[in-house]
Coordinates of C-alpha atoms and ligand atoms in Angstrom, one line a residue:
X1 CA -7.0 25.9 -10.7
X2 CA -6.9 22.4 -12.1
X3 CA -3.8 21.0 -13.6
X4 CA -4.9 20.9 -17.3
X5 CA -4.5 17.6 -19.1
X6 CA -2.7 19.2 -22.0
X7 CA -0.1 20.7 -19.8
X8 CA 0.3 17.5 -17.8
X9 CA 0.8 15.4 -20.9
X10 CA 3.2 17.8 -22.6
X11 CA 5.3 18.0 -19.4
X12 CA 5.5 14.2 -19.1
X13 CA 5.9 14.0 -22.8
X14 CA 9.5 15.1 -22.3
X15 CA 10.1 11.8 -20.6
X16 CA 9.0 9.9 -23.7
X17 CA 11.7 11.4 -25.9
X18 CA 14.3 10.5 -23.3
X19 CA 15.4 14.0 -22.4
X20 CA 14.2 14.2 -18.9
X21 CA 12.3 14.1 -16.5
X22 CA 9.5 13.0 -14.4
X23 CA 8.1 15.8 -12.3
X24 CA 9.8 16.3 -8.9
X25 CA 6.9 14.9 -7.0
X26 CA 5.7 12.2 -9.3
X27 CA 2.1 12.5 -8.4
X28 CA 1.8 9.1 -7.1
X29 CA 3.0 6.9 -4.3
X30 CA 4.7 4.6 -6.7
X31 CA 7.6 6.8 -7.6
X32 CA 9.2 9.6 -5.7
X33 CA 11.5 12.2 -7.2
X34 CA 14.6 13.2 -9.0
X35 CA 15.3 10.5 -11.4
X36 CA 18.7 10.5 -13.0
X37 CA 19.0 12.2 -16.4
X38 CA 18.1 9.8 -19.2
X39 CA 20.5 10.0 -22.1
X40 CA 19.1 9.5 -25.6
X41 CA 20.2 6.1 -26.9
X42 CA 22.6 5.6 -29.8
X43 CA 21.3 3.8 -32.9
X44 CA 23.1 0.6 -31.8
X45 CA 21.7 0.7 -28.3
X46 CA 18.3 1.3 -29.7
X47 CA 18.6 -1.7 -32.0
X48 CA 19.6 -3.9 -29.0
X49 CA 16.7 -2.5 -26.9
X50 CA 14.3 -3.3 -29.8
X51 CA 15.5 -7.0 -29.9
X52 CA 15.4 -7.3 -26.1
X53 CA 13.2 -10.3 -25.1
X54 CA 11.5 -10.0 -21.7
X55 CA 11.4 -13.6 -20.5
X56 CA 8.4 -14.6 -18.5
X57 CA 9.0 -16.6 -15.3
X58 CA 6.7 -19.7 -15.2
X59 CA 4.3 -20.0 -12.3
X60 CA 6.0 -21.8 -9.4
X61 CA 5.2 -23.3 -6.0
X62 CA 8.8 -23.4 -4.9
X63 CA 9.7 -21.9 -1.5
X64 CA 12.0 -19.2 -2.7
X65 CA 12.0 -15.7 -4.2
X66 CA 12.5 -16.5 -7.8
X67 CA 13.4 -13.8 -10.4
X68 CA 13.3 -13.9 -14.2
X69 CA 16.5 -13.5 -16.2
X70 CA 18.0 -10.0 -15.9
X71 CA 17.0 -9.5 -12.3
X72 CA 18.9 -10.0 -9.0
X73 CA 18.0 -9.3 -5.4
X74 CA 19.6 -8.8 -2.1
X75 CA 17.9 -8.5 1.3
X76 CA 18.0 -5.1 2.9
X77 CA 16.4 -5.8 6.2
X78 CA 14.3 -8.6 7.8
X79 CA 12.1 -9.0 10.8
X80 CA 14.0 -8.7 14.1
X81 CA 17.1 -7.0 12.7
X82 CA 18.4 -4.3 14.9
X83 CA 17.9 -0.8 13.6
X84 CA 19.3 1.0 16.6
X85 CA 20.4 0.2 20.2
X86 CA 16.8 0.4 21.3
X87 CA 14.8 -0.9 18.4
X88 CA 14.3 -3.8 16.0
X89 CA 12.5 -4.1 12.6
X90 CA 8.8 -5.0 12.9
X91 CA 6.8 -7.9 11.4
X92 CA 5.0 -8.4 8.1
X93 CA 6.4 -5.6 6.1
X94 CA 4.0 -4.2 3.4
X95 CA 4.3 -0.7 1.9
X96 CA 7.8 0.6 1.3
X97 CA 8.8 4.0 0.1
X98 CA 12.1 5.9 -0.1
X99 CA 12.9 9.6 0.3
X100 CA 16.5 10.7 -0.6
X101 CA 18.0 12.9 2.1
X102 CA 19.7 15.0 -0.6
X103 CA 17.8 15.2 -3.9
X104 CA 21.1 15.1 -5.8
X105 CA 22.0 11.8 -4.3
X106 CA 19.6 9.0 -5.1
X107 CA 21.6 6.4 -3.2
X108 CA 21.2 7.7 0.4
X109 CA 17.9 8.2 2.1
X110 CA 15.1 7.1 4.3
X111 CA 13.2 3.9 3.8
X112 CA 9.7 3.8 5.4
X113 CA 8.3 0.3 5.8
X114 CA 4.8 -0.6 7.1
X115 CA 4.4 -3.5 9.5
X116 CA 0.8 -4.6 8.8
X117 CA 0.0 -7.4 11.2
X118 CA 1.7 -10.1 13.2
X119 CA 1.9 -13.9 13.4
X120 CA 2.0 -14.6 17.1
X121 CA 3.5 -18.0 16.5
X122 CA 6.8 -16.3 15.5
X123 CA 6.4 -13.0 17.5
X124 CA 5.5 -14.5 20.9
X125 CA 5.5 -18.3 20.6
X126 CA 1.7 -18.2 20.9
X127 CA -0.1 -20.6 18.6
X128 CA -3.8 -19.6 18.1
X129 CA -4.4 -23.0 16.6
X130 CA -3.8 -24.7 19.9
X131 CA -7.0 -23.2 21.5
X132 CA -10.6 -23.1 20.8
X133 CA -10.8 -19.6 22.4
X134 CA -7.3 -18.3 21.9
X135 CA -8.0 -14.9 23.3
X136 CA -8.7 -16.4 26.7
X137 CA -5.1 -17.7 26.8
X138 CA -2.9 -15.0 25.3
X139 CA -1.0 -13.0 27.9
X140 CA -0.4 -9.3 28.3
X141 CA 3.3 -9.9 27.7
X142 CA 2.5 -11.6 24.4
X143 CA 0.1 -8.8 23.4
X144 CA 2.8 -6.2 24.1
X145 CA 5.2 -8.1 21.8
X146 CA 2.5 -8.0 19.1
X147 CA 1.9 -4.2 19.7
X148 CA 5.6 -3.6 19.2
X149 CA 5.8 -5.4 15.9
X150 CA 3.1 -3.5 14.0
X151 CA 3.2 0.1 12.8
X152 CA 6.2 1.1 10.8
X153 CA 10.0 1.5 10.6
X154 CA 12.1 4.3 9.4
X155 CA 15.6 3.3 8.4
X156 CA 18.4 5.2 6.7
X157 CA 19.8 3.1 3.8
X158 CA 22.7 3.7 1.4
X159 CA 23.7 2.0 -1.8
X160 CA 27.4 1.2 -2.2
X161 CA 28.8 -1.0 -4.9
X162 CA 25.3 -2.0 -6.1
X163 CA 24.1 -3.1 -2.6
X164 CA 21.7 -1.3 -0.3
X165 CA 22.6 -1.4 3.4
X166 CA 20.9 -0.2 6.5
X167 CA 22.9 2.4 8.5
X168 CA 22.5 0.9 12.0
X169 CA 22.0 3.4 14.7
X170 CA 21.5 6.3 12.3
X171 CA 19.7 9.1 14.2
X172 CA 16.8 8.9 11.7
X173 CA 16.2 5.2 12.5
X174 CA 13.1 4.8 14.6
X175 CA 10.0 2.7 15.2
X176 CA 6.4 3.7 15.2
X177 CA 4.4 1.0 17.0
X178 CA 1.0 0.0 18.4
X179 CA 1.9 2.1 21.4
X180 CA 3.2 5.4 19.9
X181 CA 1.0 8.4 20.8
X182 CA -0.4 10.0 17.6
X183 CA -2.3 13.3 17.3
X184 CA -5.8 13.3 15.7
X185 CA -5.7 16.1 13.2
X186 CA -9.2 17.4 13.8
X187 CA -10.8 20.4 15.6
X188 CA -13.1 18.1 17.6
X189 CA -12.0 15.3 19.9
X190 CA -12.7 11.7 18.8
X191 CA -14.2 9.7 21.6
X192 CA -13.2 12.4 24.0
X193 CA -9.5 12.4 22.9
X194 CA -7.3 14.6 20.7
X195 CA -4.7 11.8 20.3
X196 CA -4.7 8.1 19.9
X197 CA -2.4 5.3 21.1
X198 CA -0.6 3.6 18.3
X199 CA -1.2 2.7 14.7
X200 CA -1.9 -0.8 13.4
X201 CA -3.0 -2.7 10.3
X202 CA -0.6 -0.5 8.3
X203 CA -1.1 -1.9 4.8
X204 CA -0.1 0.4 1.9
X205 CA 0.5 4.1 2.0
X206 CA 1.8 7.0 0.1
X207 CA 4.1 10.0 0.1
X208 CA 3.3 13.7 0.4
X209 CA 4.8 16.6 -1.7
X210 CA 6.3 17.9 1.5
X211 CA 8.3 14.7 2.0
X212 CA 6.5 12.9 4.7
X213 CA 5.1 9.4 4.7
X214 CA 1.5 8.2 4.7
X215 CA 0.7 4.9 6.2
X216 CA -2.8 3.5 6.0
X217 CA -4.7 1.6 8.7
X218 CA -6.6 -1.2 6.9
X219 CA -8.1 -4.1 8.8
X220 CA -8.2 -2.3 12.1
X221 CA -11.2 -4.1 13.5
X222 CA -9.1 -7.2 14.2
X223 CA -7.4 -5.4 17.1
X224 CA -9.9 -3.3 19.1
X225 CA -13.1 -4.4 17.4
X226 CA -15.6 -2.1 15.8
X227 CA -18.7 0.0 16.7
X228 CA -21.9 -1.0 15.0
X229 CA -25.1 0.9 14.7
X230 CA -28.6 -0.7 14.4
X231 CA -31.6 0.6 12.4
X232 CA -32.4 3.0 15.3
X233 CA -28.9 4.3 15.2
X234 CA -28.0 2.7 18.5
X235 CA -24.4 1.9 18.9
X236 CA -23.0 -1.4 20.1
X237 CA -19.5 -2.8 20.3
X238 CA -18.5 -5.7 18.1
X239 CA -15.5 -7.4 19.8
X240 CA -12.3 -8.1 17.8
X241 CA -12.4 -11.6 16.6
X242 CA -8.7 -11.8 16.1
X243 CA -6.1 -10.2 18.2
X244 CA -8.2 -9.0 21.1
X245 CA -5.9 -6.3 22.3
X246 CA -9.1 -4.7 23.8
X247 CA -8.9 -7.3 26.5
X248 CA -5.8 -5.6 27.8
X249 CA -6.1 -2.0 26.6
X250 CA -9.3 0.0 26.5
X251 CA -8.8 2.0 23.3
X252 CA -11.8 3.0 21.2
X253 CA -12.2 1.5 17.7
X254 CA -12.8 5.0 16.4
X255 CA -9.1 5.8 17.0
X256 CA -8.2 3.4 14.1
X257 CA -9.0 3.1 10.4
X258 CA -7.4 6.4 9.4
X259 CA -4.6 7.6 7.1
X260 CA -1.6 8.4 9.3
X261 CA 1.2 10.9 8.3
X262 CA 4.7 10.4 9.7
X263 CA 7.3 13.1 9.6
X264 CA 10.6 11.4 9.2
X265 CA 12.5 14.4 10.6
X266 CA 11.3 13.9 14.1
X267 CA 9.0 10.9 14.0
X268 CA 5.9 12.9 14.9
X269 CA 2.7 11.4 13.6
X270 CA -0.9 12.5 13.0
X271 CA -4.1 10.8 11.9
X272 CA -6.0 12.6 9.1
X273 CA -9.7 12.6 10.1
X274 CA -10.7 14.5 7.0
X275 CA -9.8 11.5 4.8
X276 CA -12.5 9.4 6.4
X277 CA -12.4 6.2 8.5
X278 CA -12.5 2.8 6.8
X279 CA -10.1 0.0 5.8
X280 CA -7.7 2.3 4.0
X281 CA -5.5 0.4 1.6
X282 CA -3.4 3.3 0.4
X283 CA -3.4 7.0 -0.1
X284 CA -2.1 8.4 -3.4
X285 CA -1.6 12.1 -3.6
X286 CA -1.5 14.5 -6.5
X287 CA -0.4 18.1 -6.0
X288 CA -2.4 20.7 -8.1
X289 CA -0.7 23.7 -9.6
X290 CA -1.9 25.9 -6.8
X291 CA -0.5 23.4 -4.2
X292 CA -3.9 22.1 -3.1
X293 CA -3.8 18.3 -2.9
X294 CA -6.0 15.5 -4.2
X295 CA -5.8 12.2 -2.3
X296 CA -7.2 9.0 -3.7
X297 CA -7.8 6.2 -1.2
X298 CA -9.8 2.9 -1.3
X299 CA -11.6 0.8 1.3
X300 CA -10.3 -2.8 0.9
X301 CA -13.3 -4.7 1.9
X302 CA -16.0 -6.6 -0.1
X303 CA -18.5 -4.1 -1.7
X304 CA -16.8 -1.0 -0.2
X305 CA -15.8 2.2 -2.0
X306 CA -13.3 4.4 -3.6
X307 CA -12.8 7.9 -2.2
X308 CA -11.0 11.1 -3.0
X309 CA -10.2 14.1 -0.9
X310 CA -9.7 17.5 -2.5
X311 CA -8.2 20.1 -0.3
X312 CA -9.4 23.7 -0.4
X313 CA -6.1 25.0 1.1
X314 CA -2.6 24.4 -0.2
X315 CA -0.8 21.5 1.4
X316 CA -3.7 20.6 3.7
X317 CA -5.0 17.1 4.5
X318 CA -7.6 18.6 6.8
X319 CA -9.3 21.5 5.1
X320 CA -11.3 20.3 2.1
X321 CA -14.0 17.8 1.0
X322 CA -14.1 14.1 1.0
X323 CA -15.9 12.5 -2.0
X324 CA -16.9 8.9 -2.8
X325 CA -17.1 7.4 -6.2
X326 CA -20.3 6.5 -8.1
X327 CA -18.5 4.6 -10.8
X328 CA -21.7 3.8 -12.7
X329 CA -22.6 7.5 -13.3
X330 CA -19.0 8.8 -13.1
X331 CA -19.7 11.2 -10.2
X332 CA -17.7 12.1 -7.1
X333 CA -20.3 12.5 -4.3
X334 CA -19.5 14.9 -1.5
X335 CA -19.5 13.4 2.0
X336 CA -20.5 16.9 3.3
X337 CA -22.9 17.0 6.2
X338 CA -23.7 20.7 5.8
X339 CA -24.8 20.3 2.2
X340 CA -26.3 16.8 2.0
X341 CA -29.7 16.6 3.7
X342 CA -29.6 12.8 3.7
X343 CA -26.4 12.9 5.8
X344 CA -27.9 15.6 8.1
X345 CA -30.8 13.3 8.8
X346 CA -28.7 10.4 9.9
X347 CA -25.6 11.9 11.5
X348 CA -25.1 14.6 14.1
X349 CA -22.2 16.4 12.5
X350 CA -19.4 16.1 10.0
X351 CA -17.1 14.4 12.5
X352 CA -19.6 11.6 12.7
X353 CA -19.9 11.4 8.9
X354 CA -16.1 10.9 8.7
X355 CA -16.0 8.3 11.5
X356 CA -18.8 6.4 9.9
X357 CA -17.8 7.1 6.3
X358 CA -18.9 3.7 5.0
X359 CA -22.5 4.2 6.1
X360 CA -22.5 7.8 4.8
X361 CA -21.1 6.6 1.4
X362 CA -23.9 4.1 1.0
X363 CA -26.6 6.7 1.9
X364 CA -25.3 8.8 -1.0
X365 CA -25.4 5.9 -3.4
X366 CA -21.7 5.2 -3.8
X367 CA -20.9 2.2 -6.0
X368 CA -19.9 -1.0 -4.1
X369 CA -16.6 -2.2 -5.5
X370 CA -14.6 -5.5 -5.5
X371 CA -12.1 -4.6 -2.7
X372 CA -10.2 -1.5 -3.9
X373 CA -6.5 -2.0 -3.2
X374 CA -3.6 0.0 -4.4
X375 CA -4.1 3.2 -6.5
X376 CA -1.5 4.7 -8.9
X377 CA -1.6 7.6 -11.3
X378 CA -0.3 6.8 -14.8
X379 CA 2.6 9.2 -15.4
X380 CA 1.9 9.4 -19.2
X381 CA -1.9 9.9 -19.3
X382 CA -2.8 11.0 -15.8
X383 CA -5.4 8.2 -15.6
X384 CA -5.9 6.7 -12.2
X385 CA -5.5 2.9 -11.9
X386 CA -7.2 1.0 -9.0
X387 CA -6.6 -2.6 -8.2
X388 CA -9.9 -4.4 -7.5
X389 CA -8.4 -7.5 -6.0
X390 CA -11.4 -9.9 -5.9
X391 CA -14.8 -10.2 -4.3
X392 CA -15.6 -13.8 -3.4
X393 CA -19.1 -12.7 -2.2
X394 CA -19.8 -11.9 -5.9
X395 CA -17.9 -14.8 -7.4
X396 CA -15.2 -12.5 -8.6
X397 CA -12.2 -14.6 -7.8
X398 CA -9.5 -13.0 -10.0
X399 CA -10.2 -9.3 -9.7
X400 CA -9.4 -6.6 -12.2
X401 CA -7.7 -3.2 -12.6
X402 CA -10.1 -0.3 -12.9
X403 CA -9.2 2.8 -14.9
X404 CA -10.6 6.2 -13.9
X405 CA -10.3 9.1 -16.4
X406 CA -11.1 12.4 -14.7
X407 CA -13.0 14.8 -16.8
X408 CA -10.6 17.0 -18.9
X409 CA -7.7 15.3 -17.0
X410 CA -8.4 17.5 -14.0
X411 CA -7.7 15.8 -10.7
X412 CA -10.1 18.0 -8.9
X413 CA -12.9 17.2 -11.4
X414 CA -16.2 16.0 -9.9
X415 CA -17.0 13.7 -12.8
X416 CA -15.1 10.9 -14.5
X417 CA -15.3 7.9 -16.7
X418 CA -14.6 4.4 -15.3
X419 CA -13.7 1.3 -17.2
X420 CA -11.9 -2.0 -16.8
X421 CA -8.2 -1.7 -17.8
X422 CA -7.3 -5.4 -17.4
X423 CA -9.2 -8.4 -15.9
X424 CA -7.5 -11.0 -13.8
X425 CA -7.9 -14.7 -14.8
X426 CA -6.1 -17.4 -16.7
X427 CA -6.4 -15.6 -20.0
X428 CA -4.3 -12.7 -18.8
X429 CA -2.1 -14.9 -16.5
X430 CA -2.6 -13.2 -13.2
X431 CA -5.1 -13.1 -10.4
X432 CA -5.9 -10.8 -7.4
X433 CA -4.0 -7.6 -8.3
X434 CA -2.9 -5.7 -5.3
X435 CA 0.0 -3.2 -5.3
X436 CA 0.9 -1.2 -8.4
X437 CA 3.9 0.9 -9.5
X438 CA 4.9 2.7 -12.7
X439 CA 8.5 2.8 -13.7
X440 CA 10.3 5.6 -15.6
X441 CA 8.9 4.5 -18.9
X442 CA 5.4 4.1 -17.6
X443 CA 5.4 0.3 -17.6
X444 CA 3.0 -0.9 -15.0
X445 CA 4.3 -3.3 -12.3
X446 CA 1.7 -5.4 -10.4
X447 CA 1.9 -7.7 -7.4
X448 CA -0.8 -10.3 -6.7
X449 CA -2.4 -11.3 -3.4
X450 CA -4.2 -14.6 -3.6
X451 CA -5.0 -15.6 -0.1
X452 CA -2.6 -18.1 1.5
X453 CA -5.3 -20.5 2.5
X454 CA -6.5 -20.8 -1.1
X455 CA -3.2 -20.8 -2.9
X456 CA -1.9 -24.1 -4.5
X457 CA -5.1 -25.9 -3.5
X458 CA -6.5 -28.3 -6.1
X459 CA -10.1 -27.4 -5.3
X460 CA -9.6 -23.6 -5.5
X461 CA -9.5 -21.4 -8.6
X462 CA -6.0 -20.2 -7.9
X463 CA -4.2 -23.4 -8.7
X464 CA -2.9 -22.4 -12.2
X465 CA -1.2 -19.3 -10.7
X466 CA 0.8 -21.1 -8.0
X467 CA 2.6 -18.7 -5.7
X468 CA 1.9 -15.0 -5.5
X469 CA 4.0 -13.1 -8.0
X470 CA 5.3 -9.8 -9.4
X471 CA 4.3 -8.9 -13.0
X472 CA 5.0 -6.2 -15.4
X473 CA 2.9 -4.9 -18.2
X474 CA 5.2 -3.3 -20.8
X475 CA 3.9 -0.1 -22.4
X476 CA 5.9 -0.3 -25.6
X477 CA 7.3 -2.9 -28.0
X478 CA 6.1 -6.3 -29.0
X479 CA 5.0 -7.3 -25.5
X480 CA 3.0 -4.1 -25.0
X481 CA -0.1 -4.8 -22.9
X482 CA 0.9 -8.4 -22.0
X483 CA 1.1 -9.3 -18.3
X484 CA 4.5 -10.9 -17.7
X485 CA 5.5 -12.7 -14.5
X486 CA 9.0 -11.5 -13.4
X487 CA 9.1 -12.8 -9.8
X488 CA 7.6 -15.6 -7.8
X489 CA 7.2 -15.3 -4.0
X490 CA 8.3 -17.9 -1.3
X491 CA 5.6 -20.3 0.0
X492 CA 2.5 -18.6 1.5
X493 CA 4.1 -15.1 0.9
X494 CA 2.8 -12.1 -0.8
X495 CA 5.0 -9.6 -2.6
X496 CA 4.0 -6.1 -1.5
X497 CA 5.1 -2.4 -1.5
X498 CA 6.9 -2.1 -4.9
X499 CA 8.7 1.2 -5.0
X500 CA 11.3 2.5 -7.4
X501 CA 14.4 4.3 -6.2
X502 CA 14.7 7.9 -7.4
X503 CA 17.1 6.8 -10.2
X504 CA 14.7 4.1 -11.2
X505 CA 17.4 1.4 -10.9
X506 CA 16.2 -0.4 -7.8
X507 CA 12.8 -1.8 -7.1
X508 CA 12.3 -2.0 -3.3
X509 CA 9.9 -4.9 -2.6
X510 CA 8.5 -6.5 0.6
X511 CA 8.2 -10.2 1.0
X512 CA 5.3 -10.4 3.4
X513 CA 4.1 -13.4 5.5
X514 CA 6.3 -16.3 4.1
X515 CA 5.3 -19.5 5.9
X516 CA 2.0 -18.0 7.1
X517 CA 0.2 -21.4 6.9
X518 CA 2.6 -22.9 9.4
X519 CA 1.0 -24.8 12.2
X520 CA 4.1 -26.3 13.8
X521 CA 7.0 -23.9 14.3
X522 CA 9.4 -26.8 14.1
X523 CA 8.1 -27.6 10.7
X524 CA 7.4 -24.3 8.9
X525 CA 5.9 -24.3 5.4
X526 CA 8.6 -21.8 4.4
X527 CA 12.2 -21.1 5.6
X528 CA 12.8 -18.1 3.4
X529 CA 15.1 -16.1 3.7
X530 CA 17.0 -19.2 4.8
X531 CA 19.0 -17.5 7.7
X532 CA 20.4 -19.3 10.7
X533 CA 17.1 -19.2 12.7
X534 CA 15.5 -21.7 10.3
X535 CA 12.1 -20.0 10.4
X536 CA 10.5 -17.8 7.8
X537 CA 10.9 -14.0 8.2
X538 CA 9.3 -11.1 6.4
X539 CA 11.9 -9.0 4.7
X540 CA 12.5 -6.1 2.4
X541 CA 14.6 -6.8 -0.7
X542 CA 16.2 -4.6 -3.4
X543 CA 15.7 -5.9 -6.9
X544 CA 18.2 -4.6 -9.5
X545 CA 19.5 -5.7 -12.9
X546 CA 19.6 -5.2 -16.5
X547 CA 15.9 -5.9 -17.0
X548 CA 14.9 -2.9 -14.9
X549 CA 17.3 -0.6 -16.7
X550 CA 16.0 -1.8 -20.1
X551 CA 12.4 -1.3 -19.0
X552 CA 13.2 2.2 -17.9
X553 CA 14.4 3.0 -21.4
X554 CA 11.6 1.2 -23.3
X555 CA 9.8 4.4 -24.2
X556 CA 12.7 5.3 -26.4
X557 CA 11.9 2.6 -28.9
X558 CA 8.8 4.6 -29.8
X559 CA 10.9 7.7 -30.6
Ligands
FEO1 FE1 -3.5 -5.3 3.3 FE2 -5.7 -4.7 1.1 O1 -4.1 -5.4 1.6
CA2 CA1 -2.5 -4.7 -0.1
CA3 CA1 -3.7 -7.5 0.0

């Protein structure tokens, strides 16, 4: 049975009068569980909140993590830090999420962090820019270092006296890398195997109602290449044009491009074939009343698609149907070999449909989109927000945020209405939306991802926006609906993985790829976080402060 819209709103409506509480599994990957009780404000407090001015941070090209008034940060962990006697924290941290170990204590739990890709200059001292054909020069030892630094990390963190710290050597601390064996959750082997070696290109992700992490394999073709099919359906291998791990390890491209689930209790992992294979940005789950799950996931590539999986069995990411969006006609189209003659004509079985999901989607008439990135479910309305970051091939340089309203608010509906919620560009003060997160009042936080090679360049359209940033769109008060910059990233960096702690008071945030445009390691374009090594390092920070606390209460001014 579908979760009715009326019930959904009335349940969440409680939050809007300040009594309590966001649902235990807050539907989305942007917020987890068990927020602290919110006390109704006194008249005096309410008056102060009404006069609160959210000061915008001006755009900046400074090499630092700058925050607007009312916010502070401290670094939790950075690339190369020891997490145990055996392991260190990986490179280019993207998605972060936090699960408390005890739901009554929001200050002690497990932080999952994706390590999306690597910069070999820092990882292995290998400078791709020194060679015309770099893949002919990189060594096995250097590739092994690269493989270690992708995947993800689990670290136990605790907050004491307002500061989050990693518990080094905690038994939960572990790494998942490009070499970890991972089960393929499917009844048929994929390329003759029932498990794959490693996960990579781990961009954004999600969380499940059963407290496991989801990490999504995005630009997988840069590592082991891709398989391409011609008009006669004949396969050929396209080599990786980037990392070229295939020159050392013979793993099939078909083992990558999946949503991967990690169980933090024992580190076991599985790749969910039923969710399709493409450049998954994220995977945002909703649990229906009968415990079936709906998973939204986008394919972050020019003119690719938005998908949703609806399970037909409680708690399953295997048994169910994968759909793709026709946003023009508002229809979810079933990628179902058995019941779609067009798919039966082209593919030999459902496994092939899922492996070649992009082609199957196009055959059914799915709508090409401008690079779907993060997806979040609005906790107040149940609408689904999707960042469409940009599509240079269609001269969309600034992107937009798409709003999906499922028919009757039912997440398992097969029809919906799509519209643009907010367009990027100078008028709205932001460009290239990427990650999204809702706070406890339903204010929307957005990070931007303008590409490093185009940022701060006079001849490119991103000049006015300067460095990548974090923005908030307040839901209530005089700034409601405005896009306000609250943080500016170090040079060449992107802010990623915003995730609120269960009490809503900390915003975990990744600072990814500072100094990415560096050509000479002795003269890096960034030195953030300014540690003794004098080179840039990706790191995860905790942002706290009065501003977050006020934003979390903003709904009360509407009371
Ligand atoms: Fe890795 Fe779509 O960002
Ligand atoms: Ca992203
Ligand atoms: Ca991105």
